[in-house]
């Protein structure tokens, strides 16, 4: 044990890990050099090679379409009834790109720096700079596909600002950007389906990764309609299955979003990096009661024109329209004058929690702050505000029964995005050869906090531009010996899946799967949510272990295996969440610093801001599975900063 191994009995420390794929030299040349140095596969040989892709969101659909266009034989899986139902459709506000259309000083380097700073200096320089370089090409690709981005009067693409930046670089389609981008990627994917290079399987869920001789060679999936267990083998596997925010039960994610694909890969040897890095989004509709199954996001783009405030006096119950200006506290504008309401999400979320903890919150339980558009409507006119945000206003009114054109919205932070995920190198390949991970399922680009409008950028960059250039190198040099379903490793993987299903269905407990998920979510939100403490995290680990033991002893899963069985689906997902939750708390406990969305109460500045410890924690924490009920192994990847200066974030 080293001095940094502070949580005795919870984890071990193993050898360090390093990304060996990123070239040395100037940042602006690294991606070009890597593409040139990678081995290629000839068009005739691509037709002989097969790739499995799990997930059909922006990362998965764009990867499938591009690899199919290149000539590979692609098999695509999603658990929804159509690729168009992927959770990427829920993204609202926009997608970043450093095109500098506003001539306001933007550049690739500024986008790179804003992303590094926004992530609180806990991401790789090489990956983030590549993301900035590619960003402009993403917009060109999507425009060519017909994505209806908003345009200015003269016909040029419009831009708006998002948190953590002082330029306008976010391209948008009203409040439906994710939907429009996904439709573009879906059409590209369907084109390849028609061409015969892509085969899609809807209503299928990956339940196990097949690893043969240390390489990922296939997956075991369950047909969610018939219950049939199927084996699919390939030369490489790509996971594009999204994040794991639903470990908290209540989040802005769709209820079906889960961690099973990446967690099963983790159990097969793939390292899981920075699991504690969770993003709390500041602009969500507050919880309305115990009956809720999910939370609703209101786009961060609303902070462009909406002003956030609370009453200066605690427990002020007056109608917000009756509270005069001099009795309002526009606390973000007061505390962070340089950025105002457009500070990064982690800072805005903690600021909202702080004023609510002071008793100045609004709405039921005092868990809300106002997002007020009165000034914007007066300055711009209702018609302009409607053109920019109309569908978001309509959604808010349908959910709350309140008209945001007349009364300020009420918002509060909620779990939204996860910056952690499977560890990947510069090529987006995990430590398991042949297993590539793209989009939110990997950890690579955002550090400890994701800037708004960067998720769509990363998903499409990975799928359209990065993976198609890097997977060639692996496929050109890896063995392609045929594997049959009777291979011992394949049989073992399928048997593991069937045995797990039998275990669930034979359980005769008294509690529903949902009741366990709800209890786990409460533990995670209270002790591993917006603010974490050593005592709270230790308590959470004990509670999660207790709950996991109770789960296997007292859960009741209804129905049969060979049929549509949503109770069985949930049972497997919650079992994985129970294991992941413990690792998240161990990771949060071991990282005795505050950075971005990971806020340890013991590590803050006198002003209450996150206080990093660069001397001891400037690394990626990559965790290795050591077996059920065994302590995981921590492997560190040191972060090097050659092109930016490590310093305390300031948005004042």
XYZ file of C-alpha atoms in Angstrom:
652
model
C 0.000 0.000 0.000
C 1.217 3.478 -0.797
C 0.483 6.611 1.202
C -2.308 7.467 -1.224
C -4.108 4.230 -0.428
C -6.189 5.795 2.313
C -9.173 3.467 2.473
C -7.736 0.349 4.044
C -9.658 -2.783 3.164
C -11.594 -1.199 0.276
C -9.168 -1.417 -2.624
C -5.670 -2.351 -3.691
C -3.219 -0.426 -5.824
C -1.814 -2.031 -8.942
C 0.655 -1.010 -11.626
C 0.071 2.264 -13.449
C -1.461 2.381 -16.901
C -0.517 4.591 -19.833
C -2.052 5.664 -23.111
C 0.506 4.553 -25.678
C -1.430 5.572 -28.802
C -1.310 9.376 -28.690
C 1.713 10.651 -30.644
C 4.166 13.067 -29.087
C 4.716 16.521 -30.504
C 2.512 19.589 -31.034
C -1.160 19.107 -30.213
C -2.362 20.311 -33.597
C -0.376 17.580 -35.383
C -1.062 14.589 -33.152
C -4.309 13.472 -34.777
C -2.926 13.767 -38.308
C 0.149 11.785 -37.313
C -1.921 9.086 -35.627
C -4.150 8.672 -38.683
C -1.145 8.449 -40.977
C 0.667 5.993 -38.700
C -2.298 3.643 -38.373
C -2.450 0.536 -40.518
C -5.147 0.466 -43.184
C -7.489 -2.267 -44.377
C -8.085 -2.487 -48.113
C -11.677 -2.174 -49.388
C -11.773 -5.808 -50.502
C -10.633 -7.034 -47.100
C -13.128 -4.845 -45.204
C -15.958 -6.881 -46.691
C -14.576 -9.932 -44.865
C -14.433 -8.274 -41.433
C -17.278 -7.984 -38.938
C -17.923 -5.422 -36.213
C -20.586 -5.529 -33.489
C -21.934 -2.207 -32.188
C -24.004 -2.032 -28.998
C -26.199 1.064 -28.985
C -27.733 3.251 -31.672
C -27.538 6.723 -30.167
C -25.425 9.401 -31.780
C -22.156 7.549 -31.163
C -23.464 4.121 -32.132
C -25.540 5.175 -35.142
C -22.795 7.378 -36.588
C -20.196 4.645 -36.038
C -22.407 2.018 -37.660
C -23.197 4.231 -40.642
C -19.561 5.185 -41.208
C -18.137 1.692 -40.801
C -20.847 0.319 -43.063
C -20.080 2.958 -45.673
C -16.417 1.928 -45.455
C -17.396 -1.633 -46.330
C -17.241 -3.486 -43.006
C -20.006 -5.917 -42.091
C -21.700 -4.308 -39.083
C -24.183 -5.863 -36.679
C -25.991 -3.261 -34.570
C -28.030 -3.810 -31.394
C -30.352 -1.630 -29.346
C -32.865 -2.406 -26.612
C -35.393 0.126 -27.949
C -37.965 -0.731 -30.608
C -36.144 1.566 -33.057
C -32.713 3.177 -33.234
C -34.572 6.493 -33.280
C -35.607 5.933 -29.662
C -32.044 6.167 -28.332
C -31.618 8.594 -25.440
C -29.592 11.000 -27.606
C -32.987 12.186 -28.819
C -33.530 13.886 -25.457
C -30.583 16.298 -25.804
C -32.018 19.762 -26.223
C -29.767 22.774 -26.316
C -27.083 22.345 -28.975
C -23.726 21.067 -30.159
C -20.413 22.912 -29.871
C -18.030 23.666 -32.732
C -15.204 26.191 -33.020
C -16.163 27.724 -36.359
C -16.046 31.309 -35.015
C -19.059 32.377 -37.085
C -19.667 35.242 -34.643
C -16.099 36.522 -35.013
C -15.904 36.719 -31.230
C -12.453 35.207 -30.738
C -13.266 31.512 -30.888
C -10.758 28.942 -32.181
C -9.853 25.272 -31.851
C -7.482 26.192 -29.070
C -10.104 28.197 -27.178
C -12.594 25.310 -27.396
C -9.823 22.989 -26.224
C -8.943 25.275 -23.317
C -12.554 25.868 -22.261
C -13.116 22.103 -22.204
C -9.954 21.376 -20.218
C -10.774 24.152 -17.747
C -14.452 23.215 -17.547
C -13.439 19.643 -16.719
C -11.292 21.052 -13.893
C -8.047 19.844 -15.470
C -8.869 16.164 -15.141
C -8.883 15.115 -18.806
C -6.224 14.310 -21.388
C -4.930 17.176 -23.481
C -4.541 14.957 -26.547
C -8.133 13.727 -26.600
C -9.661 17.127 -25.917
C -7.659 18.922 -28.593
C -8.668 16.291 -31.150
C -12.301 16.846 -30.188
C -11.921 20.576 -30.839
C -10.209 19.951 -34.187
C -12.987 17.664 -35.372
C -15.862 19.840 -34.172
C -16.170 21.920 -37.340
C -16.337 18.850 -39.552
C -19.233 17.521 -37.493
C -21.329 20.578 -38.345
C -20.473 20.257 -42.042
C -21.440 16.570 -41.953
C -24.772 17.266 -40.273
C -25.655 20.186 -42.545
C -24.991 17.921 -45.535
C -27.422 15.414 -44.015
C -30.098 18.089 -43.795
C -30.102 18.709 -40.052
C -32.243 21.893 -39.680
C -29.945 24.040 -37.574
C -31.276 27.481 -36.667
C -30.185 30.216 -39.029
C -29.764 33.955 -38.820
C -31.724 36.358 -41.027
C -29.014 36.258 -43.711
C -29.133 32.455 -43.894
C -25.947 31.649 -41.960
C -26.055 29.129 -39.135
C -26.933 30.750 -35.814
C -25.019 30.247 -32.560
C -25.709 30.718 -28.887
C -23.685 30.417 -25.696
C -23.546 27.670 -23.106
C -22.066 27.506 -19.627
C -18.355 27.895 -19.012
C -17.539 29.938 -22.110
C -17.534 33.571 -23.212
C -18.106 32.997 -26.927
C -21.083 31.788 -28.987
C -20.178 28.416 -30.458
C -23.282 26.290 -29.905
C -25.241 25.272 -33.005
C -28.848 24.352 -32.292
C -32.228 23.348 -33.677
C -34.620 25.089 -31.277
C -34.702 22.815 -28.200
C -34.598 19.625 -30.271
C -30.954 19.428 -31.298
C -30.394 15.848 -30.153
C -33.483 14.656 -31.973
C -32.491 16.300 -35.244
C -28.899 15.058 -35.065
C -30.078 11.550 -34.253
C -32.438 11.557 -37.215
C -29.502 12.499 -39.432
C -27.368 9.670 -38.056
C -30.317 7.256 -38.221
C -30.906 8.019 -41.895
C -27.216 7.414 -42.597
C -27.460 4.118 -40.701
C -30.592 3.043 -42.564
C -28.877 3.799 -45.850
C -26.304 1.162 -44.965
C -29.019 -1.240 -43.853
C -30.499 -0.906 -47.341
C -27.033 -1.376 -48.847
C -26.569 -4.617 -46.933
C -23.524 -3.616 -44.877
C -25.422 -3.098 -41.595
C -27.807 -5.510 -39.884
C -29.845 -4.071 -37.013
C -31.378 -5.958 -34.107
C -33.913 -3.970 -32.101
C -35.292 -5.051 -28.717
C -32.085 -6.934 -27.944
C -29.998 -6.357 -24.817
C -26.341 -7.247 -24.377
C -25.853 -9.360 -21.260
C -22.276 -10.611 -21.624
C -19.045 -9.956 -23.499
C -17.248 -12.853 -25.154
C -13.479 -12.704 -24.602
C -11.232 -15.258 -26.318
C -7.451 -15.299 -25.844
C -7.666 -11.856 -24.260
C -9.568 -10.289 -27.182
C -13.181 -9.182 -27.414
C -14.814 -11.406 -30.021
C -18.548 -11.169 -29.500
C -21.553 -10.707 -27.251
C -24.364 -12.685 -25.693
C -27.697 -10.899 -26.071
C -31.273 -11.547 -25.036
C -34.152 -11.047 -27.439
C -36.379 -8.963 -25.172
C -39.555 -10.025 -26.988
C -39.087 -13.800 -27.109
C -36.568 -14.232 -24.299
C -34.224 -16.177 -26.571
C -30.509 -16.038 -25.692
C -28.410 -15.407 -28.798
C -24.681 -15.529 -29.532
C -23.141 -13.062 -31.978
C -19.440 -13.178 -32.875
C -17.268 -10.664 -34.709
C -13.734 -9.404 -35.229
C -14.270 -6.397 -32.942
C -16.892 -5.095 -30.512
C -17.875 -1.449 -30.054
C -19.810 -0.321 -26.983
C -21.888 2.826 -27.508
C -24.387 2.166 -24.754
C -24.401 5.527 -22.959
C -23.900 6.479 -19.344
C -24.954 5.169 -15.952
C -26.814 8.057 -14.293
C -29.771 5.807 -13.491
C -27.730 4.302 -10.684
C -29.314 7.248 -8.825
C -32.802 5.996 -9.807
C -34.091 9.542 -10.388
C -32.196 11.263 -13.182
C -32.860 13.090 -16.430
C -32.056 9.898 -18.360
C -34.694 7.707 -19.964
C -35.840 4.978 -17.600
C -34.327 2.266 -19.778
C -30.810 3.718 -19.702
C -28.514 1.345 -17.840
C -24.929 0.273 -17.222
C -25.158 -3.414 -18.057
C -23.142 -3.424 -21.298
C -20.150 -1.568 -19.880
C -20.401 -3.274 -16.489
C -20.385 -6.768 -18.005
C -17.318 -5.710 -20.010
C -15.735 -4.422 -16.790
C -16.302 -7.768 -15.123
C -14.505 -9.379 -18.090
C -11.400 -7.234 -17.571
C -12.090 -3.791 -19.043
C -10.925 -1.021 -16.718
C -13.569 1.388 -15.412
C -12.235 4.951 -15.170
C -13.322 7.764 -12.854
C -16.703 6.262 -11.905
C -17.355 8.972 -9.290
C -17.411 11.799 -11.857
C -21.143 12.498 -12.061
C -22.681 15.625 -13.521
C -25.514 17.360 -11.724
C -27.430 19.544 -14.197
C -28.617 22.849 -12.669
C -31.617 23.375 -14.944
C -34.178 20.653 -14.227
C -37.791 20.641 -13.110
C -37.774 19.978 -9.336
C -38.920 16.699 -7.830
C -42.676 16.771 -7.264
C -43.145 13.693 -5.075
C -42.291 10.072 -4.276
C -44.317 8.862 -7.245
C -41.792 10.087 -9.810
C -39.814 7.640 -11.908
C -37.578 10.184 -13.680
C -36.753 13.885 -13.804
C -37.108 16.346 -16.660
C -34.267 18.419 -18.056
C -34.822 22.021 -19.108
C -32.068 22.918 -21.553
C -29.046 24.859 -20.371
C -29.631 27.098 -23.389
C -32.386 28.754 -21.342
C -29.645 30.350 -19.245
C -28.715 32.482 -22.256
C -31.766 34.696 -21.793
C -33.295 33.561 -18.508
C -32.078 35.093 -15.245
C -31.715 32.913 -12.144
C -32.698 34.348 -8.764
C -34.151 33.680 -5.332
C -35.679 36.043 -2.768
C -33.176 37.790 -0.538
C -35.297 36.902 2.491
C -35.656 33.305 3.646
C -39.073 31.628 3.404
C -40.517 34.367 1.191
C -43.767 32.825 -0.068
C -44.969 35.721 -2.230
C -45.822 35.324 -5.896
C -42.485 35.954 -7.687
C -44.121 38.675 -9.762
C -44.864 40.552 -6.548
C -41.246 40.521 -5.329
C -39.567 43.810 -6.343
C -36.120 43.920 -7.953
C -34.343 45.161 -4.838
C -35.580 42.114 -2.910
C -34.263 39.593 -5.436
C -30.842 37.970 -5.344
C -29.487 37.213 -8.818
C -26.870 35.151 -7.063
C -24.943 33.842 -10.080
C -24.644 37.318 -11.597
C -23.543 38.641 -8.203
C -20.984 35.924 -7.431
C -19.627 35.291 -10.949
C -19.917 38.613 -12.806
C -17.710 37.586 -15.769
C -19.939 34.608 -16.661
C -23.134 35.304 -14.742
C -25.850 32.735 -15.405
C -23.539 30.881 -17.828
C -21.098 29.453 -15.291
C -20.364 25.712 -15.717
C -22.953 23.215 -14.569
C -21.150 22.027 -11.459
C -20.768 25.573 -10.142
C -24.364 26.573 -10.945
C -25.672 23.402 -9.275
C -23.752 23.909 -6.047
C -24.771 27.574 -5.960
C -28.448 26.576 -6.237
C -28.051 24.041 -3.439
C -26.368 26.647 -1.262
C -29.170 29.234 -1.492
C -31.767 26.519 -0.913
C -29.841 25.280 2.132
C -29.993 28.869 3.411
C -33.790 28.673 3.337
C -34.230 30.888 0.291
C -35.382 28.162 -2.072
C -38.807 28.415 -3.695
C -41.629 26.000 -4.408
C -42.582 22.810 -2.510
C -40.011 21.970 0.127
C -37.954 25.012 -0.791
C -36.056 22.959 -3.388
C -36.121 25.309 -6.342
C -34.839 28.599 -7.750
C -36.439 30.886 -10.313
C -35.445 31.004 -13.986
C -37.071 34.231 -15.121
C -37.673 35.345 -18.726
C -39.465 38.624 -18.008
C -36.414 40.702 -18.960
C -35.830 38.696 -22.154
C -39.458 39.012 -23.252
C -39.339 42.747 -22.607
C -36.017 43.151 -24.435
C -36.489 40.737 -27.364
C -40.231 40.304 -27.608
C -42.288 37.170 -26.983
C -42.064 36.125 -30.621
C -38.252 35.922 -30.537
C -38.243 34.053 -27.208
C -40.808 31.621 -28.610
C -38.700 31.028 -31.725
C -35.687 30.173 -29.562
C -37.273 28.183 -26.765
C -40.937 27.628 -27.602
C -40.979 23.840 -27.391
C -39.156 23.960 -24.038
C -41.697 26.431 -22.668
C -44.528 24.188 -23.890
C -42.950 21.147 -22.240
C -42.561 23.000 -18.946
C -46.189 24.100 -18.985
C -47.452 20.592 -19.758
C -45.514 19.151 -16.812
C -46.071 21.862 -14.206
C -49.291 23.549 -15.300
C -47.569 26.945 -15.119
C -47.052 29.325 -18.053
C -43.354 30.363 -18.130
C -44.225 33.347 -20.326
C -46.161 34.703 -17.345
C -44.505 33.150 -14.275
C -40.795 32.336 -13.766
C -39.837 28.688 -14.175
C -38.778 26.811 -11.062
C -35.651 24.703 -11.492
C -33.328 22.630 -9.300
C -30.225 20.469 -9.934
C -30.628 16.805 -10.892
C -28.366 13.927 -11.932
C -27.777 14.169 -15.670
C -24.542 12.851 -17.244
C -21.623 10.668 -16.224
C -18.086 11.644 -17.139
C -16.709 8.307 -15.974
C -16.874 5.171 -18.111
C -14.689 2.432 -19.492
C -11.043 3.421 -19.844
C -9.893 3.862 -23.436
C -6.687 4.943 -25.107
C -6.329 7.581 -27.833
C -7.715 5.060 -30.335
C -10.860 4.634 -28.191
C -9.808 1.039 -27.484
C -10.131 -0.321 -23.971
C -7.354 -2.269 -22.294
C -9.076 -5.353 -23.741
C -7.894 -5.638 -27.363
C -10.779 -5.552 -29.798
C -13.134 -3.755 -27.417
C -13.752 -0.143 -28.454
C -15.890 2.261 -26.453
C -17.422 5.470 -27.818
C -19.591 8.326 -26.591
C -20.727 8.583 -22.987
C -19.817 4.940 -22.391
C -16.113 5.907 -22.246
C -14.401 8.348 -19.919
C -12.118 10.140 -22.308
C -12.922 13.777 -23.029
C -14.727 15.651 -20.266
C -12.654 15.317 -17.122
C -14.547 15.957 -13.897
C -17.289 18.087 -15.474
C -18.823 18.205 -18.949
C -19.469 21.574 -20.528
C -22.920 21.967 -22.000
C -23.361 21.056 -25.693
C -20.263 18.846 -25.632
C -21.965 15.442 -25.310
C -23.384 15.564 -28.824
C -20.019 16.802 -30.066
C -18.153 13.878 -28.512
C -20.656 11.250 -29.625
C -20.549 12.318 -33.264
C -16.782 12.935 -33.236
C -16.199 9.400 -31.935
C -18.619 7.774 -34.356
C -18.121 9.699 -37.588
C -14.421 10.561 -37.409
C -12.319 8.940 -34.664
C -13.358 5.282 -34.474
C -13.451 4.725 -38.270
C -9.819 5.857 -38.431
C -8.519 3.950 -35.412
C -10.347 0.627 -35.583
C -8.581 0.025 -38.920
C -5.269 -0.220 -37.119
C -6.554 -2.988 -34.870
C -8.386 -4.899 -37.583
C -5.381 -4.748 -39.906
C -3.079 -6.379 -37.361
C -5.295 -8.700 -35.309
C -5.862 -12.395 -36.080
C -9.166 -13.207 -37.723
C -9.415 -16.894 -36.995
C -13.017 -18.134 -37.218
C -14.799 -18.661 -33.909
C -17.814 -20.927 -33.529
C -20.630 -20.909 -31.015
C -19.221 -24.158 -29.622
C -15.958 -22.524 -28.511
C -15.546 -23.108 -24.752
C -15.361 -19.385 -23.994
C -18.554 -18.734 -25.955
C -20.367 -21.580 -24.250
C -19.200 -20.338 -20.850
C -20.444 -16.799 -21.552
C -23.863 -18.037 -22.682
C -24.101 -20.366 -19.684
C -23.303 -17.466 -17.350
C -26.200 -15.486 -18.805
C -28.667 -18.369 -18.522
C -27.595 -19.185 -14.964
C -28.031 -15.556 -13.948
C -31.549 -15.486 -15.395
C -32.396 -18.736 -13.587
C -31.158 -17.247 -10.326
C -33.384 -14.196 -10.731
C -36.504 -16.161 -11.617
C -36.009 -18.710 -8.830
C -35.835 -15.994 -6.181
C -38.932 -16.063 -3.980
C -38.427 -12.858 -2.030
C -40.996 -10.269 -1.023
C -39.652 -7.060 -2.567
C -39.908 -5.698 -6.089
C -36.858 -4.762 -8.155
C -38.067 -1.155 -8.274
C -38.126 -0.876 -4.475
C -34.445 -1.826 -4.316
C -33.582 0.608 -7.106
C -35.367 3.425 -5.303
C -33.538 2.689 -2.043
C -30.190 2.563 -3.841
C -30.931 5.876 -5.543
C -31.673 7.516 -2.201
C -28.350 6.301 -0.762
C -26.413 7.518 -3.782
C -28.073 10.958 -3.925
C -27.647 11.582 -0.201
C -24.039 10.443 0.138
C -22.500 10.435 -3.377
C -24.471 13.267 -4.952
C -23.739 16.988 -5.074
C -21.601 16.965 -1.927
C -19.566 14.089 -0.545
C -17.827 13.534 2.790
C -15.584 10.772 4.057
C -18.088 9.759 6.734
C -20.984 9.828 4.284
C -19.179 7.743 1.682
C -18.127 5.137 4.246
C -21.734 4.943 5.397
C -22.912 4.614 1.786
C -20.543 1.721 1.100
C -21.847 -0.139 4.153
C -25.448 0.550 3.136
C -24.898 -0.546 -0.473
C -23.314 -3.799 0.665
C -26.233 -4.402 3.020
C -28.714 -3.621 0.257
C -26.928 -5.869 -2.231
C -27.077 -8.783 0.189
C -30.745 -8.142 0.775
C -31.355 -7.908 -2.970
C -30.198 -11.416 -3.736
C -32.044 -12.776 -0.686
C -35.339 -10.892 -0.902
C -35.998 -9.786 -4.491
C -38.962 -11.200 -6.373
C -38.870 -11.341 -10.166
C -42.170 -12.199 -11.796
C -42.786 -13.899 -15.146
C -40.836 -16.372 -17.232
C -37.553 -16.320 -19.140
C -38.943 -17.192 -22.558
C -41.204 -14.168 -22.924
C -41.363 -10.398 -22.796
C -40.399 -9.780 -19.171
C -39.593 -6.252 -18.074
C -39.236 -7.327 -14.452
C -36.401 -9.648 -15.492
C -34.781 -6.895 -17.555
C -34.814 -4.531 -14.578
C -33.499 -7.207 -12.231
C -30.268 -7.599 -14.183
C -29.770 -3.871 -14.534
C -30.302 -3.142 -10.836
C -27.939 -5.965 -9.875
C -25.259 -4.269 -11.970
C -26.101 -0.852 -10.484
C -25.618 -2.279 -6.991
C -22.060 -3.314 -7.861
C -21.288 -0.118 -9.768
C -22.608 2.058 -6.932
C -20.072 0.618 -4.512
C -17.218 1.294 -6.934
C -18.449 4.876 -7.416
C -18.346 5.449 -3.661
C -14.912 3.832 -3.308
C -13.613 6.053 -6.107
C -15.138 9.150 -4.510
C -13.697 8.204 -1.125
C -10.185 7.574 -2.422
C -10.107 10.907 -4.332
C -9.577 13.268 -1.398
C -9.918 16.406 -3.449
C -12.705 18.368 -5.074
C -12.742 18.718 -8.836
C -15.624 19.611 -11.109
C -18.694 17.534 -10.288
C -16.829 15.605 -7.578
C -17.137 17.860 -4.529
C -15.613 16.681 -1.260
C -16.748 18.934 1.595
C -13.316 18.503 3.205
C -11.595 20.040 0.149
C -12.896 23.516 -0.710
C -11.566 27.030 -0.953
C -12.528 29.739 1.570
C -15.162 30.841 -0.964
C -16.674 27.357 -1.101
C -15.290 26.423 -4.520
C -13.787 23.056 -5.479
C -10.181 22.722 -4.287
C -8.062 20.354 -6.380
C -4.976 18.552 -5.148
C -2.812 18.415 -8.262
C 0.205 17.035 -6.437
C -1.585 13.859 -5.375
C -4.567 13.389 -7.688
C -3.690 14.575 -11.205
C -4.447 11.165 -12.653
C -7.176 9.028 -14.154
C -8.388 6.427 -11.663
C -8.836 3.221 -13.679
C -10.355 0.384 -11.662
C -9.848 -3.313 -12.306
C -12.468 -5.908 -11.384
C -11.133 -8.445 -8.898
C -14.198 -10.622 -8.503
C -17.477 -10.499 -6.626
C -17.050 -9.273 -3.045
C -13.326 -8.698 -3.649
C -11.512 -5.378 -3.365
C -11.008 -3.701 -6.752
C -7.559 -2.712 -7.940
C -6.709 0.908 -8.686
C -4.471 1.614 -11.670
C -3.441 5.208 -12.247
C -2.868 6.982 -15.534
C -0.875 10.145 -14.867
C -2.232 13.261 -16.579
C 0.379 15.478 -18.220
C -0.283 19.140 -18.922
C 2.173 20.563 -21.425
C -0.032 23.066 -23.269
C -2.188 24.537 -20.498
C -1.293 25.813 -17.060
C -2.775 24.028 -14.072
C -4.540 26.623 -11.955
C -7.615 27.176 -9.831
C -10.709 27.658 -11.969
C -12.164 31.146 -11.827
C -15.376 32.373 -13.454
C -15.563 35.688 -11.639
